[in-house]
CSV table of C-alpha atoms and ligand atoms in Angstrom, one decimal:
chain,number,residue,atom,x,y,z
R,760,MET,CA,0.0,0.0,0.0
R,761,THR,CA,1.3,3.5,-0.8
R,762,THR,CA,1.2,6.6,1.2
R,763,LEU,CA,-0.9,9.3,-0.3
R,764,HIS,CA,-0.3,12.9,-1.1
R,765,VAL,CA,-3.5,14.8,-0.4
R,766,PRO,CA,-3.1,18.6,-0.3
R,767,ILE,CA,-4.8,20.0,2.8
R,768,ASP,CA,-5.1,23.7,3.5
R,769,ARG,CA,-6.2,24.3,7.1
R,770,SER,CA,-6.6,28.0,6.5
R,771,SER,CA,-9.2,27.7,3.7
R,772,GLY,CA,-12.8,27.7,4.6
R,773,ILE,CA,-13.4,24.4,2.8
R,774,PRO,CA,-14.3,21.6,5.2
R,775,LEU,CA,-11.6,18.9,5.7
R,776,HIS,CA,-13.7,16.0,4.5
R,777,ARG,CA,-14.4,18.0,1.2
R,778,GLN,CA,-10.7,18.7,0.7
R,779,ILE,CA,-9.8,15.0,1.3
R,780,TYR,CA,-12.6,13.9,-1.1
R,781,ASP,CA,-11.5,16.4,-3.8
R,782,GLY,CA,-7.8,15.4,-3.4
R,783,LEU,CA,-8.5,11.6,-3.8
R,784,ARG,CA,-11.0,12.1,-6.6
R,785,ARG,CA,-8.5,14.4,-8.5
R,786,ALA,CA,-5.7,11.8,-8.0
R,787,ILE,CA,-8.0,9.1,-9.5
R,788,LEU,CA,-9.0,11.2,-12.4
R,789,ASP,CA,-5.5,12.3,-13.1
R,790,GLY,CA,-4.3,8.7,-13.1
R,791,LEU,CA,-2.0,9.2,-10.0
R,792,LEU,CA,-4.1,6.4,-8.5
R,793,ARG,CA,-4.9,3.6,-10.9
R,794,PRO,CA,-7.9,1.3,-11.1
R,795,GLY,CA,-7.4,-1.7,-8.7
R,796,GLN,CA,-4.7,0.1,-6.7
R,797,ARG,CA,-5.1,-0.2,-2.9
R,798,VAL,CA,-5.5,3.1,-1.0
R,799,PRO,CA,-4.5,3.6,2.7
R,800,SER,CA,-7.0,2.7,5.4
R,801,THR,CA,-9.0,5.6,6.9
R,802,ARG,CA,-7.0,5.2,10.1
R,803,ALA,CA,-3.6,5.4,8.3
R,804,LEU,CA,-4.6,8.3,6.1
R,805,ALA,CA,-5.9,10.2,9.1
R,806,VAL,CA,-2.5,9.7,10.8
R,807,GLU,CA,-0.6,10.7,7.7
R,808,LEU,CA,-2.7,13.9,7.2
R,809,ASP,CA,-2.6,14.6,10.9
R,810,VAL,CA,-6.4,15.0,11.1
R,811,SER,CA,-9.1,13.1,13.1
R,812,ARG,CA,-10.5,10.0,11.5
R,813,LEU,CA,-14.0,11.4,11.0
R,814,PRO,CA,-13.4,13.7,7.9
R,815,VAL,CA,-11.5,10.8,6.2
R,816,LEU,CA,-14.4,8.4,6.9
R,817,THR,CA,-16.8,10.9,5.4
R,818,ALA,CA,-14.7,11.4,2.3
R,819,TYR,CA,-14.2,7.6,1.8
R,820,GLU,CA,-18.0,7.0,2.2
R,821,GLN,CA,-18.7,9.6,-0.5
R,822,LEU,CA,-16.1,8.1,-2.9
R,823,LEU,CA,-17.4,4.5,-2.2
R,824,HIS,CA,-21.0,5.8,-2.8
R,825,GLU,CA,-19.9,7.3,-6.2
R,826,ARG,CA,-18.0,4.1,-7.0
R,827,TYR,CA,-14.6,5.8,-7.3
R,828,LEU,CA,-13.5,3.4,-4.6
R,829,ASP,CA,-14.4,-0.2,-3.9
R,830,GLY,CA,-14.4,-1.6,-0.4
R,831,ARG,CA,-13.6,-5.3,0.0
R,832,THR,CA,-14.4,-6.6,3.4
R,833,GLY,CA,-11.4,-7.8,5.2
R,834,SER,CA,-8.9,-6.8,2.4
R,835,GLY,CA,-9.1,-3.0,2.3
R,836,THR,CA,-10.2,-0.2,0.0
R,837,PHE,CA,-9.2,0.0,-3.7
R,838,VAL,CA,-9.6,2.4,-6.6
R,839,SER,CA,-12.6,1.0,-8.4
R,840,ALA,CA,-11.5,-1.4,-11.2
R,841,ALA,CA,-14.6,-0.5,-13.1
R,842,LEU,CA,-14.2,3.2,-13.6
R,843,PRO,CA,-15.6,4.2,-17.0
R,844,ASP,CA,-12.8,4.8,-19.5
R,845,ASP,CA,-14.4,8.0,-20.9
R,846,LEU,CA,-14.7,9.5,-17.4
R,847,LEU,CA,-10.9,8.9,-16.9
R,848,ARG,CA,-9.9,10.1,-20.4
R,849,SER,CA,-12.0,13.2,-20.6
R,850,SER,CA,-10.6,14.7,-17.4
R,851,ARG,CA,-7.1,13.6,-17.7
R,852,PRO,CA,-4.1,15.8,-18.7
R,853,PRO,CA,-1.9,14.5,-21.6
R,854,ALA,CA,0.8,13.1,-19.3
R,855,ALA,CA,-1.7,11.0,-17.4
R,856,ALA,CA,-3.2,9.8,-20.7
R,857,MET,CA,0.3,8.9,-21.9
R,858,ARG,CA,1.0,6.9,-18.8
R,859,GLU,CA,-2.2,5.1,-19.2
R,860,ALA,CA,-1.4,4.2,-22.8
R,861,GLY,CA,2.0,3.0,-21.7
R,862,ALA,CA,0.4,0.8,-19.0
R,863,ARG,CA,-2.0,-0.7,-21.6
R,864,ARG,CA,0.9,-1.4,-24.0
R,865,ALA,CA,2.8,-3.0,-21.2
R,866,ALA,CA,-0.2,-5.2,-20.3
R,867,ALA,CA,-0.6,-6.3,-23.9
R,868,ALA,CA,3.2,-6.9,-24.4
R,869,PRO,CA,4.8,-10.3,-24.2
R,870,PRO,CA,6.5,-11.1,-20.9
R,871,ALA,CA,9.6,-9.2,-19.9
R,872,ALA,CA,11.8,-12.2,-20.7
R,873,LEU,CA,11.2,-11.4,-24.4
R,874,TYR,CA,13.1,-8.1,-24.3
R,875,GLU,CA,15.0,-7.8,-27.6
R,876,GLY,CA,14.5,-11.4,-28.7
R,877,GLY,CA,14.5,-12.8,-25.2
R,878,LEU,CA,15.8,-16.3,-25.1
R,879,GLY,CA,15.2,-17.1,-28.8
R,880,PRO,CA,17.7,-19.4,-30.7
R,881,PHE,CA,20.7,-17.4,-32.0
R,882,ARG,CA,20.1,-14.5,-29.5
R,883,MET,CA,23.4,-12.8,-29.2
R,884,SER,CA,25.3,-12.2,-26.0
R,885,LEU,CA,23.4,-14.9,-24.1
R,886,PRO,CA,25.2,-17.4,-21.9
R,887,ALA,CA,23.9,-20.8,-21.0
R,888,LEU,CA,21.5,-19.7,-18.4
R,889,ASP,CA,20.2,-23.3,-18.0
R,890,GLN,CA,23.7,-24.4,-16.9
R,891,PHE,CA,24.2,-21.7,-14.3
R,892,PRO,CA,25.0,-23.1,-10.8
R,893,HIS,CA,21.8,-21.6,-9.4
R,894,ALA,CA,21.8,-23.4,-6.1
R,895,ALA,CA,25.2,-22.2,-5.1
R,896,TRP,CA,24.5,-18.7,-6.2
R,897,ALA,CA,21.2,-18.5,-4.4
R,898,ARG,CA,22.8,-19.9,-1.2
R,899,LEU,CA,25.4,-17.1,-1.3
R,900,VAL,CA,23.0,-14.3,-2.2
R,901,SER,CA,20.6,-15.3,0.6
R,902,ARG,CA,23.4,-15.8,3.1
R,903,HIS,CA,24.8,-12.3,2.3
R,904,ALA,CA,21.3,-10.8,2.4
R,905,ARG,CA,20.7,-12.2,5.8
R,906,ALA,CA,24.1,-11.2,7.2
R,907,GLN,CA,24.0,-7.7,5.8
R,908,THR,CA,25.1,-5.2,8.5
R,909,ARG,CA,23.8,-1.7,8.7
R,910,ALA,CA,27.2,-0.5,7.5
R,911,GLU,CA,26.8,-2.7,4.4
R,912,MET,CA,23.4,-1.2,3.8
R,913,ALA,CA,24.7,2.3,3.8
R,914,TYR,CA,26.6,4.2,1.1
R,915,SER,CA,29.6,2.2,-0.1
R,916,ASP,CA,32.9,2.8,-1.8
R,917,PRO,CA,32.4,3.9,-5.4
R,918,ALA,CA,35.4,1.7,-6.4
R,919,GLY,CA,33.6,-1.4,-5.2
R,920,LEU,CA,34.0,-3.9,-2.4
R,921,VAL,CA,37.7,-4.6,-1.6
R,922,SER,CA,36.9,-8.4,-1.4
R,923,LEU,CA,35.5,-8.4,-5.0
R,924,ARG,CA,38.2,-6.2,-6.4
R,925,ALA,CA,40.9,-8.5,-4.9
R,926,ALA,CA,39.1,-11.6,-6.3
R,927,ILE,CA,38.8,-10.1,-9.8
R,928,ALA,CA,42.5,-9.0,-9.8
R,929,GLU,CA,43.6,-12.5,-8.9
R,930,HIS,CA,41.4,-14.0,-11.6
R,931,LEU,CA,42.6,-11.5,-14.2
R,932,ARG,CA,46.3,-12.0,-13.5
R,933,ALA,CA,46.1,-15.8,-13.6
R,934,ALA,CA,43.5,-16.3,-16.4
R,935,ARG,CA,44.1,-13.3,-18.7
R,936,ALA,CA,47.7,-12.2,-17.9
R,937,VAL,CA,46.4,-8.8,-17.0
R,938,ARG,CA,49.1,-6.9,-15.0
R,939,CYS,CA,47.0,-5.4,-12.2
R,940,GLU,CA,46.5,-4.9,-8.5
R,941,ALA,CA,43.2,-4.9,-6.7
R,942,GLU,CA,43.7,-1.1,-6.2
R,943,GLN,CA,43.3,-0.6,-10.0
R,944,VAL,CA,40.0,-2.5,-10.3
R,945,LEU,CA,37.0,-0.3,-10.5
R,946,ILE,CA,33.6,-2.1,-10.2
R,947,VAL,CA,30.8,-0.7,-12.4
R,948,SER,CA,27.4,-1.9,-13.6
R,949,GLY,CA,28.5,-3.8,-16.7
R,950,SER,CA,30.9,-3.0,-19.5
R,951,GLN,CA,28.4,-0.6,-21.0
R,952,ALA,CA,28.7,1.5,-17.9
R,953,ALA,CA,32.5,1.1,-18.1
R,954,LEU,CA,32.6,2.6,-21.5
R,955,ARG,CA,30.5,5.6,-20.4
R,956,VAL,CA,32.8,6.2,-17.4
R,957,ALA,CA,35.9,5.9,-19.7
R,958,ALA,CA,34.5,8.4,-22.2
R,959,ALA,CA,33.7,10.8,-19.3
R,960,VAL,CA,37.3,10.7,-18.2
R,961,LEU,CA,39.2,10.5,-21.5
R,962,VAL,CA,37.1,12.5,-24.0
R,963,ALA,CA,37.2,16.3,-24.1
R,964,ARG,CA,35.1,18.4,-26.4
R,965,GLY,CA,36.3,17.8,-30.0
R,966,ASP,CA,38.2,14.7,-29.2
R,967,ARG,CA,37.8,11.6,-31.4
R,968,VAL,CA,37.7,8.0,-30.5
R,969,ALA,CA,38.7,5.4,-33.0
R,970,VAL,CA,36.2,2.5,-33.2
R,971,GLU,CA,36.6,-0.8,-35.1
R,972,GLU,CA,34.5,-1.0,-38.3
R,973,PRO,CA,32.4,-3.1,-38.0
R,974,SER,CA,31.9,-3.0,-34.2
R,975,TYR,CA,29.6,-3.4,-31.3
R,976,PRO,CA,26.8,-0.9,-31.7
R,977,GLY,CA,26.4,-0.6,-27.9
R,978,ALA,CA,30.0,0.6,-27.6
R,979,ARG,CA,29.4,3.2,-30.3
R,980,ALA,CA,26.3,4.4,-28.4
R,981,ALA,CA,28.1,4.6,-25.1
R,982,LEU,CA,31.1,6.4,-26.5
R,983,SER,CA,29.1,8.9,-28.4
R,984,ALA,CA,26.8,9.5,-25.5
R,985,GLY,CA,30.0,10.3,-23.5
R,986,GLY,CA,30.8,13.0,-26.0
R,987,ALA,CA,33.2,11.3,-28.4
R,988,ASP,CA,33.3,12.0,-32.1
R,989,LEU,CA,33.7,8.5,-33.5
R,990,ALA,CA,36.2,7.7,-36.2
R,991,SER,CA,35.7,4.3,-37.9
R,992,VAL,CA,38.8,2.2,-38.6
R,993,PRO,CA,38.5,-0.9,-40.7
R,994,VAL,CA,39.2,-4.4,-39.3
R,995,ASP,CA,41.1,-6.9,-41.3
R,996,ASP,CA,42.2,-10.5,-40.6
R,997,GLU,CA,44.7,-9.2,-38.0
R,998,GLY,CA,42.3,-6.8,-36.2
R,999,MET,CA,42.0,-3.0,-36.3
R,1000,SER,CA,44.2,-1.6,-39.1
R,1001,VAL,CA,46.8,0.4,-37.3
R,1002,PRO,CA,48.1,2.1,-40.6
R,1003,ALA,CA,44.5,3.3,-41.1
R,1004,LEU,CA,44.3,4.4,-37.5
R,1005,ARG,CA,47.4,6.6,-38.0
R,1006,THR,CA,45.6,8.5,-40.8
R,1007,ARG,CA,42.7,9.5,-38.6
R,1008,GLY,CA,44.6,12.5,-37.2
R,1009,ALA,CA,45.9,13.9,-33.9
R,1010,ARG,CA,42.5,14.5,-32.4
R,1011,VAL,CA,42.1,10.7,-31.9
R,1012,ARG,CA,42.5,10.4,-28.1
R,1013,ALA,CA,41.6,6.8,-27.7
R,1014,ALA,CA,40.9,3.6,-29.7
R,1015,TYR,CA,38.2,1.1,-28.7
R,1016,VAL,CA,39.1,-2.5,-29.6
R,1017,THR,CA,38.0,-6.1,-28.9
R,1018,PRO,CA,41.4,-7.8,-29.4
R,1019,SER,CA,40.6,-11.3,-28.0
R,1020,HIS,CA,37.5,-11.8,-30.1
R,1021,GLN,CA,36.6,-9.0,-32.5
R,1022,TYR,CA,33.0,-8.1,-32.2
R,1023,PRO,CA,31.3,-9.0,-34.5
R,1024,LEU,CA,33.7,-10.7,-37.0
R,1025,GLY,CA,35.5,-13.0,-34.5
R,1026,THR,CA,39.1,-12.3,-35.5
R,1027,SER,CA,41.7,-12.2,-32.7
R,1028,MET,CA,44.2,-9.5,-33.0
R,1029,THR,CA,47.7,-10.7,-33.9
R,1030,ALA,CA,50.7,-10.1,-31.7
R,1031,ALA,CA,52.3,-7.8,-34.4
R,1032,ARG,CA,49.1,-5.7,-34.6
R,1033,ARG,CA,48.9,-5.5,-30.8
R,1034,LEU,CA,52.4,-4.2,-30.6
R,1035,ALA,CA,51.7,-1.7,-33.4
R,1036,LEU,CA,48.6,-0.5,-31.6
R,1037,LEU,CA,50.4,0.0,-28.3
R,1038,ASP,CA,53.2,1.8,-30.1
R,1039,TRP,CA,50.6,4.1,-31.7
R,1040,ALA,CA,49.1,4.8,-28.2
R,1041,SER,CA,52.4,5.6,-26.5
R,1042,ARG,CA,53.6,7.8,-29.3
R,1043,HIS,CA,50.3,9.8,-29.4
R,1044,GLU,CA,49.8,9.7,-25.7
R,1045,ALA,CA,46.4,8.2,-26.6
R,1046,TRP,CA,44.5,5.5,-24.8
R,1047,VAL,CA,43.4,2.0,-25.8
R,1048,LEU,CA,40.0,0.8,-24.5
R,1049,GLU,CA,40.3,-3.0,-24.5
R,1050,ASP,CA,36.8,-4.6,-24.3
R,1051,ASP,CA,37.5,-8.2,-23.2
R,1052,TYR,CA,33.8,-9.2,-23.2
R,1053,ASP,CA,33.9,-13.0,-23.9
R,1054,SER,CA,37.6,-14.0,-24.1
R,1055,GLU,CA,37.2,-16.9,-21.7
R,1056,TYR,CA,36.0,-19.2,-24.4
R,1057,ARG,CA,38.3,-20.2,-27.2
R,1058,TYR,CA,37.8,-23.5,-29.1
R,1059,VAL,CA,40.7,-23.8,-31.6
R,1060,SER,CA,43.8,-22.7,-29.6
R,1061,ARG,CA,44.7,-21.5,-26.1
R,1062,PRO,CA,43.1,-18.2,-25.1
R,1063,LEU,CA,45.4,-15.3,-25.8
R,1064,GLY,CA,46.4,-13.1,-23.0
R,1065,ALA,CA,44.9,-9.6,-22.7
R,1066,LEU,CA,46.4,-6.8,-24.7
R,1067,GLN,CA,46.7,-4.9,-21.3
R,1068,GLY,CA,49.4,-7.5,-20.2
R,1069,MET,CA,51.7,-6.5,-23.2
R,1070,ASP,CA,51.4,-2.8,-22.4
R,1071,THR,CA,54.6,-1.4,-20.9
R,1072,HIS,CA,53.5,2.3,-21.1
R,1073,GLY,CA,50.3,2.2,-19.1
R,1074,ARG,CA,48.1,3.2,-22.0
R,1075,VAL,CA,45.5,0.4,-21.8
R,1076,ILE,CA,42.2,0.6,-19.9
R,1077,TYR,CA,40.9,-3.0,-19.6
R,1078,ILE,CA,37.2,-3.6,-19.5
R,1079,GLY,CA,35.6,-6.9,-18.4
R,1080,THR,CA,32.1,-8.1,-17.5
R,1081,PHE,CA,30.3,-11.0,-15.7
R,1082,SER,CA,27.5,-10.8,-18.2
R,1083,LYS,CA,28.8,-13.6,-20.4
R,1084,VAL,CA,30.4,-15.8,-17.8
R,1085,LEU,CA,27.6,-15.6,-15.3
R,1086,PHE,CA,24.4,-13.9,-16.5
R,1087,PRO,CA,23.7,-10.4,-17.9
R,1088,ALA,CA,21.2,-9.4,-15.2
R,1089,VAL,CA,23.9,-9.5,-12.6
R,1090,ARG,CA,25.1,-6.2,-14.0
R,1091,VAL,CA,28.6,-6.3,-12.7
R,1092,GLY,CA,31.5,-5.2,-14.8
R,1093,TYR,CA,34.9,-3.7,-14.1
R,1094,LEU,CA,37.7,-1.6,-15.4
R,1095,VAL,CA,41.4,-2.0,-14.7
R,1096,VAL,CA,42.7,1.5,-14.7
R,1097,PRO,CA,46.3,2.8,-15.1
R,1098,PRO,CA,47.3,4.3,-11.7
R,1099,PRO,CA,47.7,7.9,-12.9
R,1100,LEU,CA,44.1,7.9,-14.1
R,1101,TRP,CA,42.6,6.2,-11.0
R,1102,GLN,CA,41.2,9.1,-9.1
R,1103,ARG,CA,39.6,10.6,-12.2
R,1104,PHE,CA,37.9,7.3,-13.0
R,1105,VAL,CA,36.6,7.0,-9.5
R,1106,ASP,CA,35.2,10.5,-9.6
R,1107,ALA,CA,33.5,9.9,-12.9
R,1108,ARG,CA,32.1,6.6,-11.8
R,1109,LYS,CA,30.8,8.3,-8.7
R,1110,ALA,CA,29.2,11.0,-10.8
R,1111,PHE,CA,27.2,8.4,-12.7
R,1112,ASP,CA,25.5,6.3,-10.0
R,1113,LEU,CA,27.8,6.4,-6.9
R,1114,PHE,CA,28.4,2.7,-6.5
R,1115,SER,CA,27.1,-0.8,-7.5
R,1116,PRO,CA,24.7,-2.7,-5.3
R,1117,THR,CA,26.8,-4.2,-2.5
R,1118,LEU,CA,24.7,-7.4,-2.0
R,1119,TYR,CA,25.6,-8.8,-5.4
R,1120,GLN,CA,29.2,-7.6,-5.0
R,1121,SER,CA,29.7,-9.5,-1.7
R,1122,ALA,CA,28.0,-12.6,-3.0
R,1123,LEU,CA,30.0,-12.5,-6.2
R,1124,ALA,CA,33.3,-12.1,-4.3
R,1125,GLU,CA,32.6,-15.2,-2.4
R,1126,PHE,CA,31.4,-17.0,-5.5
R,1127,LEU,CA,34.9,-16.4,-6.9
R,1128,ARG,CA,36.7,-17.1,-3.6
R,1129,GLU,CA,35.0,-20.4,-3.0
R,1130,GLY,CA,35.9,-21.6,-6.5
R,1131,HIS,CA,32.4,-21.8,-8.0
R,1132,PHE,CA,33.4,-19.3,-10.7
R,1133,ALA,CA,36.5,-21.2,-11.9
R,1134,ARG,CA,34.5,-24.5,-11.8
R,1135,HIS,CA,31.7,-22.9,-13.8
R,1136,LEU,CA,34.1,-21.5,-16.4
R,1137,ARG,CA,35.8,-24.9,-16.9
R,1138,ARG,CA,32.5,-26.7,-17.2
R,1139,MET,CA,31.1,-24.1,-19.6
R,1140,ARG,CA,34.0,-24.5,-22.0
R,1141,GLY,CA,32.8,-28.0,-22.7
R,1142,VAL,CA,29.2,-27.0,-23.0
R,1143,TYR,CA,29.9,-24.2,-25.4
R,1144,LEU,CA,32.2,-26.3,-27.5
R,1145,LYS,CA,29.3,-28.8,-28.0
R,1146,ARG,CA,26.8,-26.0,-28.7
R,1147,ARG,CA,29.2,-24.4,-31.3
R,1148,ASP,CA,29.7,-27.7,-33.0
R,1149,ALA,CA,26.0,-28.4,-33.1
R,1150,LEU,CA,25.5,-25.0,-34.7
R,1151,LEU,CA,28.3,-25.6,-37.3
R,1152,THR,CA,26.9,-29.1,-38.1
R,1153,GLY,CA,23.4,-27.7,-38.6
R,1154,LEU,CA,24.6,-24.8,-40.8
R,1155,ALA,CA,26.6,-27.2,-43.0
R,1156,ARG,CA,23.6,-29.6,-43.2
R,1157,HIS,CA,20.8,-27.0,-43.9
R,1158,CYS,CA,22.3,-23.7,-45.0
R,1159,GLY,CA,25.6,-24.6,-46.8
R,1160,ASP,CA,24.4,-23.1,-50.1
R,1161,SER,CA,23.5,-19.7,-48.8
R,1162,LEU,CA,26.2,-18.8,-46.4
R,1163,THR,CA,29.8,-19.3,-45.4
R,1164,VAL,CA,31.1,-19.4,-41.8
R,1165,HIS,CA,33.4,-16.5,-41.3
R,1166,ASN,CA,34.7,-17.3,-37.9
R,1167,ALA,CA,33.8,-19.7,-35.1
R,1168,ASP,CA,37.0,-19.9,-33.1
R,1169,ALA,CA,35.9,-18.3,-29.9
R,1170,GLY,CA,33.2,-16.7,-27.8
R,1171,LEU,CA,29.4,-17.3,-27.9
R,1172,HIS,CA,28.5,-16.5,-31.4
R,1173,VAL,CA,29.4,-17.5,-35.0
R,1174,ALA,CA,29.7,-14.9,-37.7
R,1175,VAL,CA,28.5,-16.0,-41.2
R,1176,LEU,CA,28.5,-14.2,-44.5
R,1177,LEU,CA,25.5,-14.5,-46.7
R,1178,SER,CA,25.7,-15.4,-50.4
R,1179,PRO,CA,25.5,-12.5,-52.9
R,1180,GLY,CA,21.9,-11.4,-53.4
R,1181,LEU,CA,20.8,-12.1,-49.8
R,1182,ASP,CA,20.1,-9.0,-47.8
R,1183,ASP,CA,20.8,-9.7,-44.1
R,1184,ALA,CA,18.2,-7.2,-42.8
R,1185,ASP,CA,15.5,-9.0,-44.9
R,1186,VAL,CA,16.7,-12.4,-43.7
R,1187,VAL,CA,16.6,-11.4,-40.1
R,1188,ARG,CA,13.0,-10.1,-40.6
R,1189,HIS,CA,12.0,-13.4,-42.0
R,1190,MET,CA,13.8,-15.3,-39.2
R,1191,THR,CA,12.0,-13.2,-36.6
R,1192,ARG,CA,8.7,-14.3,-38.1
R,1193,ARG,CA,9.8,-17.9,-37.7
R,1194,GLY,CA,10.7,-17.4,-34.0
R,1195,LEU,CA,14.5,-17.1,-34.6
R,1196,THR,CA,16.5,-14.2,-33.1
R,1197,ALA,CA,19.6,-13.1,-35.0
R,1198,THR,CA,21.5,-10.0,-35.6
R,1199,ALA,CA,22.3,-8.6,-39.1
R,1200,LEU,CA,26.0,-8.1,-39.5
R,1201,SER,CA,25.3,-4.9,-41.5
R,1202,THR,CA,23.9,-3.3,-38.3
R,1203,CYS,CA,27.4,-3.3,-36.9
R,1204,TYR,CA,28.8,-1.0,-39.6
R,1205,ALA,CA,28.7,2.8,-39.4
R,1206,GLY,CA,29.8,3.5,-42.9
R,1207,PRO,CA,28.1,2.7,-46.2
R,1208,SER,CA,30.2,-0.3,-47.1
R,1209,ARG,CA,28.7,-3.2,-45.3
R,1210,ARG,CA,29.0,-6.9,-45.5
R,1211,SER,CA,25.8,-8.9,-45.5
R,1212,GLY,CA,25.8,-11.6,-42.9
R,1213,LEU,CA,24.4,-13.0,-39.7
R,1214,LEU,CA,25.6,-13.1,-36.1
R,1215,LEU,CA,24.3,-16.3,-34.6
R,1216,GLY,CA,24.5,-16.6,-30.9
R,1217,PHE,CA,24.8,-20.2,-29.6
R,1218,GLY,CA,25.5,-19.7,-25.9
R,1219,GLY,CA,21.9,-19.6,-24.8
R,1220,SER,CA,20.5,-22.6,-26.7
R,1221,THR,CA,20.8,-26.3,-26.3
R,1222,GLU,CA,22.3,-28.4,-29.1
R,1223,ARG,CA,18.9,-29.8,-30.0
R,1224,ARG,CA,17.4,-26.4,-30.3
R,1225,LEU,CA,20.3,-25.1,-32.4
R,1226,LEU,CA,20.0,-28.0,-34.8
R,1227,GLU,CA,16.3,-27.4,-35.2
R,1228,ALA,CA,16.9,-23.7,-35.5
R,1229,THR,CA,19.4,-24.2,-38.4
R,1230,ARG,CA,16.8,-26.3,-40.2
R,1231,VAL,CA,14.3,-23.4,-40.0
R,1232,LEU,CA,17.1,-21.0,-41.0
R,1233,GLY,CA,17.7,-23.1,-44.1
R,1234,GLU,CA,14.1,-22.8,-45.1
R,1235,VAL,CA,14.2,-19.0,-44.5
R,1236,LEU,CA,17.3,-18.7,-46.7
R,1237,ARG,CA,15.9,-20.8,-49.5
R,1238,ALA,CA,12.7,-18.8,-49.5
R,1239,SER,CA,14.7,-15.5,-49.5
R,1240,THR,CA,16.8,-16.7,-52.4
R,1241,SER,CA,14.0,-17.8,-54.7
H,394,PLP,C1,31.4,-6.4,-27.3
H,394,PLP,C2,30.5,-6.1,-26.1
H,394,PLP,N1,30.8,-5.1,-25.3
H,394,PLP,C3,30.0,-4.8,-24.3
H,394,PLP,C4,28.8,-5.4,-24.0
H,394,PLP,C5,27.9,-5.0,-22.9
H,394,PLP,O1,28.0,-5.9,-21.9
H,394,PLP,P1,27.5,-5.6,-20.4
H,394,PLP,O2,26.3,-6.5,-20.2
H,394,PLP,O3,28.6,-6.0,-19.5
H,394,PLP,O4,27.1,-4.2,-20.3
H,394,PLP,C6,28.4,-6.4,-24.9
H,394,PLP,C7,27.1,-7.1,-24.7
H,394,PLP,O5,26.7,-7.9,-25.4
H,394,PLP,C8,29.3,-6.8,-26.0
H,394,PLP,O6,29.0,-7.7,-26.8
């Protein structure tokens, strides 16, 4: 039940019961109180308004009589669910009418799980949620929720909990060859937030940020929202072209790259290219934003260390996330910040949303410390390898004539190129109608020269589902070709 704002003016000559009646009626007509919503008891409202109970009882009786309110014996008083629509609409200001239209749309919309393709086959960026060690996680979250002290419920360090930062630093050093101390790890709400914070620190008015072409549209969005003027730099088989980057001018203050597993094409940046990029950064006193979003999974060779670990000049800002290794809704990501930039990053992070929720941070720290995380990663490598293989088998069996696999070496998605004449946006539209969720490769390009292809996520679907989905994709492709 909500508390209620009912304006009362004790100096006006209007009786209190009338003011309370008018206030509630107005709130109902304006949509501030919605049909079916519970209103406070007369006793509670009298206390809240600091009046005797009598005027509140009188106002409620009148509203019940006029059917603005419904009383349900034993369960309280509610805004009438049967208020005539035209009564509500005719007296409602535009903002209230908009809210109501929004509520109607939400009621008619599919469940929230279907946000942007939900759990559909080929949905990008989705890990195997069915394999997540839910019991261990739930045990830790509830243990930490129960044990939360008042200090832990108060405002917390913008940098994040020391326990989590230490556990992440340990993991990054061992698994990703990142050179870091816990003191450099800044916890944020996902890598999307990390990019916003980085842009806030590194980008001044008129500065440019080089971005891979093609690249992750979310990164472009975060960097431009942070004020960057984006400069696209093509990606070839070795990663971002450093010779092309050098031609983009002195205003380029930073380069955003995905060296372990280029998003979306899947290339991993060669050692020579990494050294050239680091050389560019140190000569130009520019920064490299390394987005290491799903590097933990590599199927053809050992995972490469992070670019950050090769950097001897402190020019790399490393960004990681738990979205792909745990689940996206956990909303925990992190940056590894070169020490001279540390305070500016903390200040910028604080300016955004102060700090990340401490309950998930403390549960996550223990999840790492107790070894659940390492175990989960190890197990998932096998799961994803099988899912990837099922996808490749299905593609070869059902879609071989219409596409070629561009890269399937790592990560949670396979990039395929469509045969000439097939428009990826069209194909994706047809796929959506058949219940498949895919991303058109062309949407990852900023410039006019775009390759037509599909990004097929395999992390979130079982092998059986993937095989079936490739059969349907084959039908879609044949229909689109003819
Ligand atoms: C390359 C890349 N960077 C960043 C993100 C954003 O991830 P997060 O959920 O950590 O904000 C994604 C999400 O799919 C991604 O693919």
